[in-house]
Coordinates of N, CA and C and ligand atoms in Angstrom, one line a residue:
X1 N 23.3 63.8 93.9 CA 24.1 64.0 95.2 C 23.3 63.5 96.4
X2 N 22.0 63.7 96.4 CA 21.2 63.3 97.5 C 21.2 61.8 97.6
X3 N 21.0 61.2 96.4 CA 21.0 59.7 96.2 C 22.2 59.1 96.8
X4 N 23.4 59.7 96.4 CA 24.7 59.2 96.9 C 24.7 59.2 98.4
X5 N 24.2 60.3 99.0 CA 24.2 60.5 100.5 C 23.4 59.4 101.1
X6 N 22.2 59.2 100.5 CA 21.3 58.1 101.1 C 22.0 56.7 101.0
X7 N 22.6 56.5 99.9 CA 23.2 55.2 99.7 C 24.4 55.0 100.7
X8 N 25.2 56.1 100.9 CA 26.3 55.9 101.8 C 25.8 55.7 103.2
X9 N 24.7 56.3 103.5 CA 24.1 56.1 104.9 C 23.7 54.7 105.0
X10 N 23.1 54.2 104.0 CA 22.6 52.8 104.0 C 23.7 51.8 104.2
X11 N 24.8 52.0 103.4 CA 26.0 51.1 103.5 C 26.6 51.2 104.9
X12 N 26.7 52.5 105.4 CA 27.3 52.7 106.7 C 26.5 51.9 107.8
X13 N 25.2 52.1 107.8 CA 24.4 51.4 108.8 C 24.5 49.9 108.7
X14 N 24.5 49.4 107.4 CA 24.5 48.0 107.3 C 25.8 47.4 107.7
X15 N 26.9 48.1 107.4 CA 28.2 47.6 107.9 C 28.4 47.6 109.4
X16 N 27.9 48.7 110.0 CA 27.9 48.8 111.4 C 27.1 47.7 112.0
X17 N 26.0 47.4 111.5 CA 25.1 46.3 112.0 C 25.8 45.0 111.9
X18 N 26.4 44.8 110.7 CA 27.0 43.5 110.4 C 28.2 43.3 111.4
X19 N 28.9 44.3 111.7 CA 30.1 44.2 112.6 C 29.6 43.9 114.0
X20 N 28.5 44.6 114.4 CA 28.0 44.4 115.7 C 27.5 42.9 115.9
X21 N 27.0 42.4 114.8 CA 26.3 41.1 114.9 C 27.4 40.0 115.0
X22 N 28.4 40.1 114.3 CA 29.4 39.0 114.1 C 29.9 38.3 115.3
X23 N 30.4 39.0 116.3 CA 31.0 38.3 117.5 C 29.9 37.5 118.2
X24 N 28.7 38.0 118.3 CA 27.6 37.3 119.0 C 27.4 36.0 118.3
X25 N 27.4 35.9 117.0 CA 27.2 34.6 116.4 C 28.4 33.7 116.5
X26 N 29.5 34.3 116.2 CA 30.7 33.5 116.1 C 31.3 32.9 117.3
X27 N 31.6 33.7 118.4 CA 32.4 33.1 119.4 C 31.5 32.7 120.6
X28 N 31.1 31.4 120.5 CA 30.5 30.8 121.7 C 31.6 30.1 122.4
X29 N 31.3 29.5 123.6 CA 32.3 28.7 124.3 C 32.9 27.6 123.5
X30 N 32.1 26.9 122.7 CA 32.6 25.8 121.9 C 33.6 26.2 120.9
X31 N 33.4 27.4 120.3 CA 34.4 27.9 119.3 C 35.7 28.2 120.0
X32 N 35.7 28.7 121.2 CA 36.9 29.0 121.9 C 37.7 27.7 122.1
X33 N 37.0 26.7 122.6 CA 37.7 25.4 122.8 C 38.3 24.9 121.4
X34 N 37.5 25.0 120.4 CA 37.9 24.6 119.1 C 39.2 25.3 118.6
X35 N 39.2 26.6 118.8 CA 40.4 27.4 118.4 C 41.6 27.1 119.2
X36 N 41.4 26.7 120.4 CA 42.5 26.5 121.3 C 43.1 25.0 121.1
X37 N 42.2 24.0 120.9 CA 42.7 22.7 120.9 C 42.5 21.9 119.6
X38 N 41.7 22.4 118.7 CA 41.4 21.6 117.5 C 41.9 22.2 116.2
X39 N 41.9 23.5 116.2 CA 42.1 24.3 114.9 C 43.4 24.0 114.2
X40 N 44.5 23.8 115.0 CA 45.8 23.6 114.4 C 45.8 22.4 113.5
X41 N 45.1 21.4 113.9 CA 45.0 20.2 113.0 C 43.8 20.2 112.0
X42 N 42.7 20.5 112.5 CA 41.5 20.4 111.6 C 41.2 21.7 110.9
X43 N 41.9 22.8 111.2 CA 41.8 24.0 110.4 C 40.6 24.9 110.8
X44 N 40.7 26.2 110.5 CA 39.6 27.1 110.9 C 38.3 26.8 110.2
X45 N 38.4 26.3 109.0 CA 37.1 26.0 108.3 C 36.7 24.5 108.4
X46 N 37.4 23.8 109.3 CA 37.0 22.4 109.4 C 37.4 21.5 108.2
X47 N 38.3 22.1 107.4 CA 38.6 21.4 106.1 C 39.7 20.3 106.3
X48 N 40.4 20.3 107.5 CA 41.5 19.4 107.7 C 42.7 19.7 106.8
X49 N 43.6 18.7 106.8 CA 44.8 18.8 106.0 C 44.9 17.5 105.2
X50 N 45.0 17.6 103.8 CA 45.0 16.4 103.0 C 46.0 15.4 103.4
X51 N 45.7 14.1 103.5 CA 46.6 13.0 103.9 C 47.1 13.0 105.3
X52 N 46.6 14.0 106.1 CA 47.1 14.2 107.5 C 46.0 14.2 108.5
X53 N 45.2 15.2 108.5 CA 44.1 15.4 109.4 C 42.8 15.5 108.7
X54 N 41.9 14.6 109.0 CA 40.6 14.5 108.2 C 39.8 15.8 108.4
X55 N 38.9 16.1 107.5 CA 38.0 17.2 107.6 C 36.9 16.9 108.6
X56 N 36.2 17.9 109.1 CA 35.1 17.7 110.0 C 33.8 18.2 109.3
X57 N 33.9 18.2 108.0 CA 32.7 18.7 107.3 C 31.9 17.5 106.8
X58 N 30.6 17.5 107.3 CA 29.7 16.4 107.0 C 30.2 15.0 107.0
X59 N 30.9 14.7 108.1 CA 31.4 13.3 108.2 C 30.5 12.6 109.1
X60 N 30.4 11.2 108.9 CA 29.6 10.4 109.8 C 30.0 10.5 111.2
X61 N 31.3 10.7 111.4 CA 31.9 10.7 112.8 C 31.3 12.0 113.5
X62 N 31.3 13.1 112.8 CA 30.8 14.3 113.5 C 29.3 14.3 113.7
X63 N 28.6 13.9 112.6 CA 27.1 14.1 112.7 C 26.4 12.8 113.2
X64 N 27.2 11.7 113.3 CA 26.5 10.5 113.7 C 26.5 10.2 115.2
X65 N 26.7 9.0 115.5 CA 26.6 8.5 116.9 C 27.4 9.3 117.9
X66 N 26.7 9.8 118.9 CA 27.3 10.6 119.9 C 28.4 9.9 120.8
X67 N 28.1 8.7 121.2 CA 29.1 8.0 122.0 C 30.4 7.8 121.2
X68 N 30.3 7.4 120.0 CA 31.5 7.3 119.2 C 32.3 8.6 119.1
X69 N 31.5 9.7 118.8 CA 32.2 11.0 118.7 C 32.8 11.4 120.0
X70 N 32.1 11.2 121.1 CA 32.7 11.6 122.4 C 33.9 10.8 122.7
X71 N 33.9 9.6 122.3 CA 35.1 8.7 122.5 C 36.3 9.1 121.7
X72 N 36.1 9.7 120.5 CA 37.2 10.3 119.8 C 38.0 11.3 120.6
X73 N 37.2 12.1 121.3 CA 37.8 13.2 122.1 C 38.5 12.6 123.4
X74 N 37.8 11.7 124.0 CA 38.3 11.2 125.3 C 39.5 10.2 125.1
X75 N 39.4 9.4 124.0 CA 40.4 8.4 123.9 C 41.4 8.7 122.7
X76 N 41.0 9.6 121.8 CA 41.8 9.9 120.6 C 41.4 8.8 119.6
X77 N 42.1 8.8 118.5 CA 41.8 7.8 117.4 C 43.1 7.5 116.7
X78 N 43.3 6.2 116.5 CA 44.5 5.8 115.7 C 44.2 4.5 115.0
X79 N 43.5 4.7 113.9 CA 43.1 3.5 113.0 C 42.9 4.1 111.7
X80 N 43.1 3.3 110.6 CA 42.8 3.8 109.3 C 41.3 4.1 109.1
X81 N 41.0 5.3 108.8 CA 39.6 5.7 108.6 C 39.4 6.3 107.2
X82 N 38.2 6.1 106.7 CA 37.9 6.7 105.4 C 36.8 7.8 105.6
X83 N 37.2 9.0 105.2 CA 36.3 10.2 105.4 C 36.1 10.8 104.0
X84 N 34.8 10.8 103.6 CA 34.4 11.3 102.3 C 35.3 10.9 101.2
X85 N 35.6 9.6 101.1 CA 36.4 9.0 100.0 C 37.9 9.1 100.1
X86 N 38.4 9.7 101.2 CA 39.8 9.8 101.4 C 40.3 9.0 102.6
X87 N 41.4 8.3 102.5 CA 41.8 7.5 103.7 C 42.8 8.3 104.6
X88 N 42.6 8.2 105.9 CA 43.5 8.9 106.8 C 44.0 7.8 107.8
X89 N 45.3 7.9 108.1 CA 45.8 7.0 109.1 C 46.9 7.7 109.9
X90 N 46.5 8.5 110.8 CA 47.4 9.3 111.6 C 46.9 9.3 113.0
X91 N 47.5 10.0 113.9 CA 47.2 9.9 115.3 C 46.4 11.2 115.8
X92 N 45.2 11.0 116.3 CA 44.5 12.0 116.9 C 44.7 11.8 118.4
X93 N 45.4 12.7 119.1 CA 45.7 12.5 120.5 C 44.4 12.6 121.4
X94 N 44.4 11.9 122.5 CA 43.2 11.9 123.4 C 43.2 13.3 124.0
X95 N 42.0 13.8 124.3 CA 41.8 15.1 124.9 C 40.9 15.0 126.2
X96 N 41.3 13.9 127.0 CA 40.5 13.6 128.1 C 40.7 14.6 129.3
X97 N 41.7 15.5 129.1 CA 42.0 16.6 130.1 C 40.9 17.7 130.0
X98 N 40.2 17.7 128.9 CA 39.1 18.7 128.8 C 37.9 18.3 129.7
X99 N 37.2 19.3 130.3 CA 36.1 19.0 131.1 C 34.9 18.5 130.3
X100 N 33.9 17.9 131.0 CA 32.7 17.4 130.3 C 32.1 18.6 129.6
X101 N 32.0 19.7 130.2 CA 31.4 20.9 129.6 C 32.2 21.4 128.3
X102 N 33.5 21.4 128.4 CA 34.3 21.8 127.3 C 34.1 20.9 126.1
X103 N 34.1 19.6 126.4 CA 33.9 18.6 125.3 C 32.5 18.7 124.7
X104 N 31.5 18.9 125.6 CA 30.1 19.1 125.1 C 30.0 20.3 124.2
X105 N 30.6 21.4 124.7 CA 30.6 22.7 123.9 C 31.3 22.5 122.6
X106 N 32.5 22.0 122.6 CA 33.2 21.9 121.3 C 32.5 21.0 120.3
X107 N 31.9 19.9 120.8 CA 31.3 18.9 119.9 C 30.0 19.5 119.4
X108 N 29.2 20.2 120.2 CA 28.0 20.9 119.8 C 28.4 22.0 118.7
X109 N 29.5 22.6 119.0 CA 30.0 23.6 118.0 C 30.3 23.0 116.6
X110 N 31.1 21.9 116.6 CA 31.5 21.3 115.3 C 30.2 20.6 114.6
X111 N 29.3 20.2 115.5 CA 28.1 19.6 114.9 C 27.2 20.6 114.2
X112 N 27.5 21.9 114.5 CA 26.6 22.9 113.9 C 27.5 24.0 113.2
X113 N 28.7 23.6 112.7 CA 29.5 24.5 111.9 C 29.9 23.7 110.7
X114 N 30.7 24.4 109.8 CA 31.2 23.8 108.6 C 30.2 23.1 107.8
X115 N 28.9 23.6 107.8 CA 27.9 23.0 107.0 C 27.2 21.8 107.7
X116 N 27.6 21.5 108.9 CA 27.0 20.4 109.6 C 25.7 20.8 110.3
X117 N 24.8 19.8 110.5 CA 23.6 20.1 111.3 C 23.3 18.8 112.1
X118 N 23.5 18.9 113.4 CA 23.2 17.7 114.2 C 22.8 18.3 115.6
X119 N 22.1 17.5 116.4 CA 21.7 18.0 117.7 C 22.9 18.1 118.7
X120 N 22.6 18.9 119.7 CA 23.6 19.2 120.7 C 24.1 18.0 121.5
X121 N 25.3 18.1 122.0 CA 25.8 17.1 123.0 C 25.9 17.9 124.3
X122 N 25.4 17.2 125.4 CA 25.4 17.9 126.7 C 26.6 17.4 127.6
X123 N 26.9 18.1 128.6 CA 27.9 17.7 129.6 C 27.5 16.4 130.2
X124 N 26.2 16.2 130.4 CA 25.7 14.9 130.9 C 26.0 13.7 130.0
X125 N 25.9 13.9 128.7 CA 26.2 12.9 127.7 C 27.7 12.5 127.9
X126 N 28.5 13.5 128.0 CA 30.0 13.3 128.1 C 30.3 12.5 129.4
X127 N 29.7 13.0 130.4 CA 29.9 12.3 131.7 C 29.6 10.8 131.7
X128 N 28.5 10.5 131.1 CA 28.1 9.1 131.0 C 29.1 8.3 130.2
X129 N 29.6 8.8 129.1 CA 30.6 8.1 128.3 C 31.9 8.0 129.0
X130 N 32.3 9.0 129.7 CA 33.5 9.0 130.4 C 33.5 8.0 131.6
X131 N 32.4 7.9 132.3 CA 32.4 7.0 133.4 C 32.2 5.5 132.9
X132 N 31.8 5.3 131.7 CA 31.6 4.0 131.2 C 32.9 3.3 130.7
X133 N 34.0 4.1 130.6 CA 35.2 3.5 130.0 C 36.0 2.7 131.0
Ligands
LIG1 C1 47.3 16.7 116.6 C2 46.3 16.9 115.6 C3 44.8 16.8 116.1 C4 44.2 17.6 117.0 C5 44.8 18.6 118.0 C6 42.8 17.2 117.0 N1 42.6 16.2 116.1 FE1 40.9 15.3 115.6 N2 41.8 14.0 114.3 C7 43.2 14.1 114.0 C8 43.5 12.9 113.2 C9 44.9 12.7 112.6 C10 42.4 12.2 113.0 C11 42.2 10.9 112.3 C12 42.8 9.7 113.1 C13 42.9 8.4 112.4 O1 43.3 8.4 111.2 O2 42.6 7.4 113.0 C14 41.3 12.9 113.7 C15 40.0 12.5 113.8 C16 38.9 13.3 114.3 C17 37.5 13.0 114.2 C18 36.9 11.8 113.5 C19 37.1 11.9 112.0 C20 36.4 13.0 111.3 O3 37.1 13.7 110.5 O4 35.2 13.2 111.4 C21 36.9 14.0 114.9 C22 35.4 14.1 115.0 C23 37.9 14.9 115.4 N3 39.1 14.4 115.1 C24 37.6 16.0 116.2 C25 38.5 16.8 116.9 C26 38.2 17.8 117.9 C27 36.8 18.2 118.2 C28 39.4 18.2 118.3 C29 39.7 19.3 119.4 C30 39.1 18.9 120.7 C31 40.5 17.5 117.6 N4 39.9 16.6 116.8 C32 41.8 17.7 117.8 C33 44.1 15.1 114.4 C34 43.8 16.0 115.5

Protein backbone atom coordinates (compact mmCIF):
# COMPACT_ATOMS: atom_id res chain seq x y z
CA UNK A 1 0.00 0.00 0.00
CA UNK A 2 2.75 2.38 0.98
CA UNK A 3 4.69 1.59 -2.19
CA UNK A 4 1.64 2.41 -4.29
CA UNK A 5 1.29 5.72 -2.52
CA UNK A 6 4.92 6.61 -3.11
CA UNK A 7 4.64 5.67 -6.77
CA UNK A 8 1.50 7.72 -7.32
CA UNK A 9 3.18 10.66 -5.69
CA UNK A 10 6.13 10.19 -8.00
CA UNK A 11 3.94 10.05 -11.12
CA UNK A 12 1.90 12.99 -9.96
CA UNK A 13 4.91 15.22 -9.44
CA UNK A 14 6.56 14.21 -12.71
CA UNK A 15 3.41 14.87 -14.74
CA UNK A 16 2.94 18.23 -13.07
CA UNK A 17 6.55 19.08 -13.82
CA UNK A 18 6.27 17.92 -17.40
CA UNK A 19 3.18 20.03 -17.95
CA UNK A 20 4.78 23.06 -16.40
CA UNK A 21 7.80 22.73 -18.61
CA UNK A 22 6.10 22.18 -21.93
CA UNK A 23 4.90 25.68 -22.87
CA UNK A 24 8.23 27.23 -21.97
CA UNK A 25 10.04 25.00 -24.47
CA UNK A 26 7.41 24.94 -27.18
CA UNK A 27 5.99 28.35 -27.79
CA UNK A 28 8.65 30.85 -28.72
CA UNK A 29 7.85 33.79 -31.00
CA UNK A 30 9.11 31.80 -34.00
CA UNK A 31 6.67 28.99 -33.34
CA UNK A 32 3.77 31.41 -33.24
CA UNK A 33 4.72 32.81 -36.65
CA UNK A 34 5.08 29.25 -37.93
CA UNK A 35 1.64 28.25 -36.69
CA UNK A 36 0.02 31.29 -38.18
CA UNK A 37 1.71 31.40 -41.61
CA UNK A 38 3.46 28.14 -42.44
CA UNK A 39 1.70 25.28 -40.68
CA UNK A 40 -1.21 24.88 -43.08
CA UNK A 41 1.15 23.99 -45.89
CA UNK A 42 4.21 22.52 -44.19
CA UNK A 43 2.27 20.84 -41.34
CA UNK A 44 2.80 20.88 -37.57
CA UNK A 45 5.61 18.34 -37.70
CA UNK A 46 7.35 19.97 -40.69
CA UNK A 47 6.56 16.88 -42.72
CA UNK A 48 4.87 18.74 -45.59
CA UNK A 49 2.29 17.16 -47.88
CA UNK A 50 3.43 14.58 -50.46
CA UNK A 51 3.52 15.93 -54.05
CA UNK A 52 2.34 19.32 -52.84
CA UNK A 53 4.35 21.03 -50.11
CA UNK A 54 7.89 19.90 -49.35
CA UNK A 55 8.97 18.88 -45.85
CA UNK A 56 11.20 21.14 -43.76
CA UNK A 57 13.01 18.23 -42.17
CA UNK A 58 16.73 18.17 -42.74
CA UNK A 59 16.59 19.87 -46.12
CA UNK A 60 19.51 21.80 -47.61
CA UNK A 61 17.18 24.76 -48.00
CA UNK A 62 16.38 24.95 -44.29
CA UNK A 63 19.79 24.13 -42.86
CA UNK A 64 21.97 25.57 -45.61
CA UNK A 65 22.72 29.02 -47.00
CA UNK A 66 20.96 31.76 -45.02
CA UNK A 67 20.53 34.19 -47.91
CA UNK A 68 18.85 31.56 -50.06
CA UNK A 69 16.55 30.60 -47.18
CA UNK A 70 15.61 34.20 -46.36
CA UNK A 71 14.82 34.76 -50.04
CA UNK A 72 12.36 31.84 -50.04
CA UNK A 73 10.34 33.76 -47.45
CA UNK A 74 10.76 37.21 -49.03
CA UNK A 75 10.20 36.21 -52.66
CA UNK A 76 8.48 32.84 -52.42
CA UNK A 77 9.54 29.94 -54.59
CA UNK A 78 8.21 28.59 -57.85
CA UNK A 79 10.57 26.19 -59.55
CA UNK A 80 10.90 22.43 -59.61
CA UNK A 81 12.95 21.42 -56.57
CA UNK A 82 14.10 18.08 -55.27
CA UNK A 83 13.83 17.55 -51.52
CA UNK A 84 15.13 14.34 -49.99
CA UNK A 85 14.59 12.43 -53.23
CA UNK A 86 11.10 13.73 -54.01
CA UNK A 87 10.30 16.37 -56.62
CA UNK A 88 8.04 19.32 -55.84
CA UNK A 89 6.81 21.91 -58.29
CA UNK A 90 4.19 24.06 -56.65
CA UNK A 91 3.92 27.67 -55.55
CA UNK A 92 5.23 28.95 -52.26
CA UNK A 93 3.80 32.47 -51.90
CA UNK A 94 6.08 35.37 -50.92
CA UNK A 95 5.83 36.35 -47.27
CA UNK A 96 7.53 39.76 -47.54
CA UNK A 97 4.76 41.30 -45.42
CA UNK A 98 6.34 39.70 -42.35
CA UNK A 99 8.73 41.92 -40.38
CA UNK A 100 12.49 41.28 -40.31
CA UNK A 101 12.11 40.01 -36.76
CA UNK A 102 9.20 37.68 -37.57
CA UNK A 103 11.15 36.17 -40.46
CA UNK A 104 14.28 35.81 -38.30
CA UNK A 105 12.25 34.17 -35.54
CA UNK A 106 10.40 31.71 -37.77
CA UNK A 107 13.56 30.71 -39.64
CA UNK A 108 15.49 30.25 -36.40
CA UNK A 109 12.56 28.14 -35.20
CA UNK A 110 12.49 25.84 -38.25
CA UNK A 111 16.31 25.57 -38.25
CA UNK A 112 16.05 24.13 -34.74
CA UNK A 113 12.88 22.04 -35.01
CA UNK A 114 11.83 18.85 -36.82
CA UNK A 115 15.25 17.33 -36.11
CA UNK A 116 17.12 20.25 -37.68
CA UNK A 117 20.18 21.83 -36.16
CA UNK A 118 21.53 25.05 -37.64
CA UNK A 119 22.56 28.43 -36.29
CA UNK A 120 20.13 31.28 -35.71
CA UNK A 121 19.10 33.91 -38.25
CA UNK A 122 18.92 37.48 -36.94
CA UNK A 123 16.66 40.37 -37.92
CA UNK A 124 19.85 42.06 -39.12
CA UNK A 125 20.49 39.16 -41.57
CA UNK A 126 16.96 39.51 -42.95
CA UNK A 127 17.28 43.29 -43.26
CA UNK A 128 20.44 42.92 -45.36
CA UNK A 129 18.87 40.43 -47.75
CA UNK A 130 15.69 42.51 -48.03
CA UNK A 131 17.57 45.70 -48.90
CA UNK A 132 19.73 43.86 -51.44
CA UNK A 133 16.81 42.86 -53.64
C1 LIG B 1 0.55 28.01 -49.55
C2 LIG B 1 1.43 27.01 -49.02
C3 LIG B 1 2.73 27.45 -48.35
C4 LIG B 1 2.89 28.31 -47.28
C5 LIG B 1 1.83 29.12 -46.55
C6 LIG B 1 4.30 28.30 -46.98
N1 LIG B 1 4.96 27.47 -47.85
FE1 LIG B 1 6.96 27.08 -47.85
N2 LIG B 1 6.77 26.05 -49.62
C7 LIG B 1 5.56 25.76 -50.23
C8 LIG B 1 5.83 25.10 -51.48
C9 LIG B 1 4.77 24.59 -52.45
C10 LIG B 1 7.22 25.01 -51.62
C11 LIG B 1 8.00 24.44 -52.81
C12 LIG B 1 7.99 25.45 -53.95
C13 LIG B 1 8.54 24.91 -55.25
O1 LIG B 1 8.27 23.76 -55.58
O2 LIG B 1 9.23 25.67 -55.94
C14 LIG B 1 7.78 25.60 -50.39
C15 LIG B 1 9.14 25.65 -50.10
C16 LIG B 1 9.67 26.06 -48.89
C17 LIG B 1 11.06 25.94 -48.49
C18 LIG B 1 12.22 25.38 -49.31
C19 LIG B 1 12.08 23.90 -49.57
C20 LIG B 1 12.20 23.05 -48.33
O3 LIG B 1 11.29 22.24 -48.12
O4 LIG B 1 13.17 23.16 -47.57
C21 LIG B 1 11.14 26.47 -47.23
C22 LIG B 1 12.40 26.55 -46.38
C23 LIG B 1 9.82 26.93 -46.85
N3 LIG B 1 8.94 26.66 -47.87
C24 LIG B 1 9.53 27.52 -45.64
C25 LIG B 1 8.28 28.14 -45.35
C26 LIG B 1 8.03 28.96 -44.17
C27 LIG B 1 9.04 29.24 -43.07
C28 LIG B 1 6.74 29.41 -44.28
C29 LIG B 1 6.01 30.36 -43.36
C30 LIG B 1 6.57 31.69 -43.21
C31 LIG B 1 6.18 28.84 -45.50
N4 LIG B 1 7.15 28.07 -46.11
C32 LIG B 1 4.88 29.01 -45.93
C33 LIG B 1 4.31 26.05 -49.74
C34 LIG B 1 4.04 26.94 -48.70
